[in-house]
């Protein structure tokens, strides 16, 4: 269960404080999936970063089970990301110097949850069997995003946060990646929170919310 | 532990994909450590040799009695002093040539172990009774250091013959013996040196303080332990100069490390953010980067100390020859280094890596987690950094100026040089950027604009290598001008000073008196210029006082740097007057017209200084006084040398007559050409190590440039691909790249010229004055500068050759890929 309560966040700019989130409330049940939509600059990615523990709220609270993110220190937040969260970015953010198979296992190994059978299952489901010894730069965009998905799910996180995961892919590849993601989520109790612009993508998820001017519409 | 392992694995995987960067860091650490540890090895070897020489007998430097001019004296004086209750112990020391080793210089020291001060150790060994008996009971022993034994190609137990037809007692290795020295019983030494019943000095316990008996007051003088051990003090400046060169190379090496680590961080920004996003804390990330840097430093340091050892062993013969020629110091020809040296070498590498990587580590720690991984971020921050760098350079130049105005020591001289060099190096990118910006505004052609704009964009990546090049070039120009200027000044000075055709050293006082009479009667000799010499200590500094006669020769051939006005040579002959060498005058802070106090056996004498003259290459003070004044203070002195003016055609006849009459060996007759040749040789060898280190520093800078260009070439496809797409051929791209590198290198060379000349002035007018006591006129040698410029351009061409070739060989597919990866 993820609970976001009355979250405020603003950033300092040369023109003064820029309020990005202005009292956001959100609840997402375990195993559920939610599409977070909104225009550019509406605060979607900011909210995602706050939930991932990549940034801290100005006020309000973010809770998941026994975890209260607003009261965690840097090391605790790092541990939260390592053990509870899977992150998928629009730009894939793979480790260019590691082979595909090492990229896949990377976070699971960091979290101490590396499971060869689960990884083999992911490899098979994601169709990465022939690509394991390649480096990320030798893959297409769709293949890289599949590796990024695999890496995020390999550690069996409680919460998968995806920031425009299909944003840099063409329509067919995007559909393919999304299908794989949702199929894999069926096999796990992982909760999905996805930031997306696409109505078509959002329609595939159980819940949809729209963020506008820092508030949920 | 698991997080550590995985994070380190991810970080280290970068190097596997970027081997050039990996080798850049290693090369930088290796070169930096190598040159500095090499110099440290040389210094440590020399200092170890001085320590062993000074602790040859007693474990502590001894006080001693010797004649004022260092001549031998009869053994009966020792017996007389013992009878008066003086705890003296005799020593005879002299040069010995072994048969088959005529080119090797060996010192023979004869001691009498029984009378040595109580608890004395000889060569670090306690002289137990059985060792004493073994030492002087026939056949006795010759103690020798392992290095000297190896150098002579002898074995323990050998009894090598001397050229005089004698044989040494069996050789016995003692590990703490001073290098180049053989120790035997005094009776054996007297026989081997053919000086029966003669002694060089008498040792006294260190704490012994008593006035000399009246009968010995004029004959012997007491030297305290401090005076005996002035080798370390005299050679301090020499070693300091080597240290300075070593540190310069270290700094240049660290520039490479800094550049490579900085670039590696920039290329790994994305990786670091991903690691943070995957749950690696900032602290752990920095800790892993420190561990990674530490491992690199250990590997680089290990290579560095190994090659530093090799470098030191290559340079050691020249350094040893310089120290022997300049200071009479014997340095073992084989390196003997303690484990501390090896560990300190590795430690230096670790420290250097930490210094060079500190900025990158700090940036990694402050890396904003959410900022977009933008490879251009570095360039964007560069302008801000450039401004800070400009201020830092200004600050350093102000410190250099302050050291010039208010400093008055060797340390302040080095602060001046360091401030000047580092300030100029930091100012270089600011100046280059300032030079390129107006050029960019004036360029009309599109390609010209791109050329200059891209050149400016390359500055952040190349600036450190260019700074290293600037430092190395300036050091080369500075040290080269100083050395060449010194060589010319020294040769001119030698030509004037060594104007007598022959220099004769009599064997003993009786021979000196007889020789003086005989020489005056020789019709072929146009002038006999006898020298009387006495060693004194002036305000703690060792000096030799020379008594000369009044002769027009000195007016013509002894140039004065400064005088008190009027006729200084006339005043020297008639008044209470002295002339001083430049370095002694500076050391004692005296000038022409001041008075100098000299302690004589008759009390203190305070003559006026009427002239200051150059005396290059002499670490000891040099004082000229009229022979009448000298003999009034030390009436027992006899001439120790005769300088003869003679028609060169008459020399062979005179030499035959001299040898027939006085049975002088070759070492006591020196002609002008031999003396000049020897002096020039000492000079050349003195600067051989400097020249080698200088060339190596330039080589390090070349490597820095090569590595920067190579590393940068891998990330330049993004800038070059659009040009290629617009129709510029790969060959044109290659030439444009070469032009850019050369433009930056030429601008750096142009800035290195005034900096190098300023550095040469610092060396001539500040460092030389503080280190050696002489000031040299600044001389600039355009041909030498042109040669160096040519060499630097060649180095630039070589450094850019491989990256350019790689660019030329780049396949269209590689260029296309840069577009494919554009997001």
Tab-separated table of C-alpha atoms in Angstrom, chain A residues 22-187:
chain	number	residue	atom	x	y	z
A	22	UNK	CA	0.609	21.763	-3.866
A	23	UNK	CA	-1.030	19.272	-1.564
A	24	UNK	CA	-1.118	15.990	-3.443
A	25	UNK	CA	-3.032	13.050	-1.946
A	26	UNK	CA	-2.793	9.610	-3.489
A	27	UNK	CA	-3.444	6.038	-2.418
A	28	UNK	CA	-2.438	2.924	-4.298
A	29	UNK	CA	-3.189	-0.586	-3.088
A	30	UNK	CA	-0.715	-3.464	-3.118
A	31	UNK	CA	-0.492	-5.132	-6.544
A	32	UNK	CA	-2.393	-2.337	-8.211
A	33	UNK	CA	-1.379	-0.217	-11.165
A	34	UNK	CA	-1.825	3.500	-11.642
A	35	UNK	CA	-1.125	5.856	-14.527
A	36	UNK	CA	-0.083	9.329	-13.465
A	37	UNK	CA	-0.913	11.727	-16.274
A	38	UNK	CA	-0.674	15.417	-16.861
A	39	UNK	CA	0.832	18.090	-19.026
A	40	UNK	CA	4.536	18.833	-19.154
A	41	UNK	CA	5.576	20.656	-16.001
A	42	UNK	CA	2.548	19.468	-14.041
A	43	UNK	CA	4.753	17.764	-11.440
A	44	UNK	CA	4.388	14.096	-12.481
A	45	UNK	CA	8.093	13.297	-12.472
A	46	UNK	CA	8.607	15.297	-9.278
A	47	UNK	CA	5.993	13.188	-7.509
A	48	UNK	CA	7.602	10.017	-8.869
A	49	UNK	CA	11.045	11.141	-7.661
A	50	UNK	CA	9.651	11.908	-4.208
A	51	UNK	CA	8.092	8.448	-3.989
A	52	UNK	CA	11.380	6.895	-5.166
A	53	UNK	CA	13.253	8.713	-2.408
A	54	UNK	CA	15.363	10.566	-4.966
A	55	UNK	CA	14.168	13.857	-3.463
A	56	UNK	CA	12.454	14.948	-0.247
A	57	UNK	CA	9.070	16.558	0.328
A	58	UNK	CA	8.799	20.108	1.677
A	59	UNK	CA	5.823	18.992	3.706
A	60	UNK	CA	3.338	16.150	3.781
A	61	UNK	CA	4.046	12.453	4.016
A	62	UNK	CA	4.723	9.456	1.829
A	63	UNK	CA	4.241	6.050	3.402
A	64	UNK	CA	4.594	2.516	2.210
A	65	UNK	CA	3.955	-0.174	4.807
A	66	UNK	CA	6.166	0.676	7.779
A	67	UNK	CA	8.306	3.122	5.767
A	68	UNK	CA	7.852	6.901	6.201
A	69	UNK	CA	9.983	8.530	3.550
A	70	UNK	CA	9.886	12.084	4.965
A	71	UNK	CA	11.697	10.982	8.109
A	72	UNK	CA	14.373	8.870	6.423
A	73	UNK	CA	17.989	9.944	6.151
A	74	UNK	CA	20.155	9.605	3.028
A	75	UNK	CA	21.333	6.090	3.847
A	76	UNK	CA	17.812	4.899	4.661
A	77	UNK	CA	16.488	6.359	1.416
A	78	UNK	CA	19.295	4.588	-0.483
A	79	UNK	CA	18.274	1.355	1.215
A	80	UNK	CA	14.613	2.039	0.335
A	81	UNK	CA	15.485	2.417	-3.342
A	82	UNK	CA	17.738	-0.627	-3.269
A	83	UNK	CA	15.316	-3.032	-1.645
A	84	UNK	CA	11.762	-1.769	-2.200
A	85	UNK	CA	11.791	0.109	-5.475
A	86	UNK	CA	12.306	-0.696	-9.129
A	87	UNK	CA	12.916	2.282	-11.371
A	88	UNK	CA	12.456	2.507	-15.135
A	89	UNK	CA	13.400	5.700	-16.952
A	90	UNK	CA	12.588	7.065	-20.367
A	91	UNK	CA	16.344	7.135	-21.193
A	92	UNK	CA	16.847	3.509	-19.995
A	93	UNK	CA	19.905	4.483	-17.852
A	94	UNK	CA	21.649	1.183	-18.322
A	95	UNK	CA	25.261	0.775	-17.229
A	96	UNK	CA	27.102	1.064	-20.529
A	97	UNK	CA	30.202	-0.719	-19.332
A	98	UNK	CA	28.359	-3.856	-18.185
A	99	UNK	CA	26.943	-6.610	-20.396
A	100	UNK	CA	23.193	-7.144	-20.626
A	101	UNK	CA	23.179	-10.068	-18.198
A	102	UNK	CA	25.132	-8.062	-15.613
A	103	UNK	CA	22.814	-5.101	-16.075
A	104	UNK	CA	19.831	-7.383	-15.500
A	105	UNK	CA	21.258	-8.791	-12.285
A	106	UNK	CA	22.712	-5.527	-11.044
A	107	UNK	CA	20.029	-4.223	-8.676
A	108	UNK	CA	19.040	-7.693	-7.488
A	109	UNK	CA	22.641	-8.287	-6.500
A	110	UNK	CA	22.794	-4.893	-4.795
A	111	UNK	CA	19.671	-5.785	-2.817
A	112	UNK	CA	20.998	-9.265	-2.045
A	113	UNK	CA	18.011	-10.837	-3.785
A	114	UNK	CA	19.562	-12.293	-6.850
A	115	UNK	CA	17.561	-15.316	-7.960
A	116	UNK	CA	18.926	-17.093	-11.021
A	117	UNK	CA	15.654	-18.834	-11.787
A	118	UNK	CA	13.679	-15.616	-11.607
A	119	UNK	CA	16.251	-13.904	-13.796
A	120	UNK	CA	16.114	-16.745	-16.311
A	121	UNK	CA	12.335	-16.397	-16.326
A	122	UNK	CA	12.636	-12.660	-16.966
A	123	UNK	CA	15.168	-13.225	-19.732
A	124	UNK	CA	12.871	-15.691	-21.384
A	125	UNK	CA	9.759	-13.513	-21.022
A	126	UNK	CA	11.564	-10.390	-22.214
A	127	UNK	CA	13.165	-12.201	-25.140
A	128	UNK	CA	16.687	-11.250	-24.183
A	129	UNK	CA	18.230	-14.721	-24.486
A	130	UNK	CA	20.366	-13.855	-27.517
A	131	UNK	CA	21.461	-10.496	-26.187
A	132	UNK	CA	22.944	-11.427	-22.812
A	133	UNK	CA	26.581	-10.972	-23.752
A	134	UNK	CA	26.059	-7.696	-25.600
A	135	UNK	CA	26.705	-4.199	-24.269
A	136	UNK	CA	23.819	-1.668	-24.097
A	137	UNK	CA	25.209	0.427	-26.959
A	138	UNK	CA	24.843	-2.621	-29.210
A	139	UNK	CA	21.066	-2.796	-28.597
A	140	UNK	CA	18.110	-0.981	-30.136
A	141	UNK	CA	15.991	1.381	-28.033
A	142	UNK	CA	13.269	-1.241	-27.486
A	143	UNK	CA	15.816	-3.861	-26.483
A	144	UNK	CA	17.442	-1.436	-24.029
A	145	UNK	CA	14.100	-0.655	-22.430
A	146	UNK	CA	13.391	-4.376	-22.058
A	147	UNK	CA	16.716	-4.748	-20.247
A	148	UNK	CA	15.809	-1.776	-18.029
A	149	UNK	CA	12.472	-3.458	-17.202
A	150	UNK	CA	14.238	-6.697	-16.431
A	151	UNK	CA	16.713	-4.926	-14.153
A	152	UNK	CA	13.917	-3.190	-12.262
A	153	UNK	CA	11.908	-6.399	-11.786
A	154	UNK	CA	14.840	-8.732	-11.077
A	155	UNK	CA	15.048	-7.530	-7.486
A	156	UNK	CA	11.304	-8.267	-7.047
A	157	UNK	CA	10.482	-4.778	-5.762
A	158	UNK	CA	7.282	-3.945	-3.906
A	159	UNK	CA	6.839	-0.835	-6.024
A	160	UNK	CA	7.776	-0.315	-9.652
A	161	UNK	CA	8.090	3.332	-10.646
A	162	UNK	CA	8.222	3.981	-14.353
A	163	UNK	CA	8.858	7.457	-15.742
A	164	UNK	CA	7.623	7.606	-19.337
A	165	UNK	CA	9.048	4.128	-20.054
A	166	UNK	CA	7.748	4.154	-23.607
A	167	UNK	CA	8.381	7.832	-24.274
A	168	UNK	CA	11.312	7.301	-26.594
A	169	UNK	CA	9.962	4.249	-28.390
A	170	UNK	CA	7.871	3.965	-31.530
A	171	UNK	CA	4.243	2.841	-31.241
A	172	UNK	CA	4.791	-0.838	-32.015
A	173	UNK	CA	7.791	-1.177	-29.754
A	174	UNK	CA	5.984	0.787	-27.070
A	175	UNK	CA	3.048	-1.610	-27.194
A	176	UNK	CA	5.393	-4.560	-27.061
A	177	UNK	CA	7.250	-3.235	-24.004
A	178	UNK	CA	4.025	-2.360	-22.204
A	179	UNK	CA	2.532	-5.776	-22.902
A	180	UNK	CA	5.610	-7.460	-21.461
A	181	UNK	CA	5.556	-5.210	-18.421
A	182	UNK	CA	1.954	-5.929	-17.605
A	183	UNK	CA	2.370	-9.663	-18.207
A	184	UNK	CA	5.335	-9.770	-15.866
A	185	UNK	CA	3.471	-7.819	-13.223
A	186	UNK	CA	0.778	-10.477	-13.311
A	187	UNK	CA	3.402	-12.930	-12.050
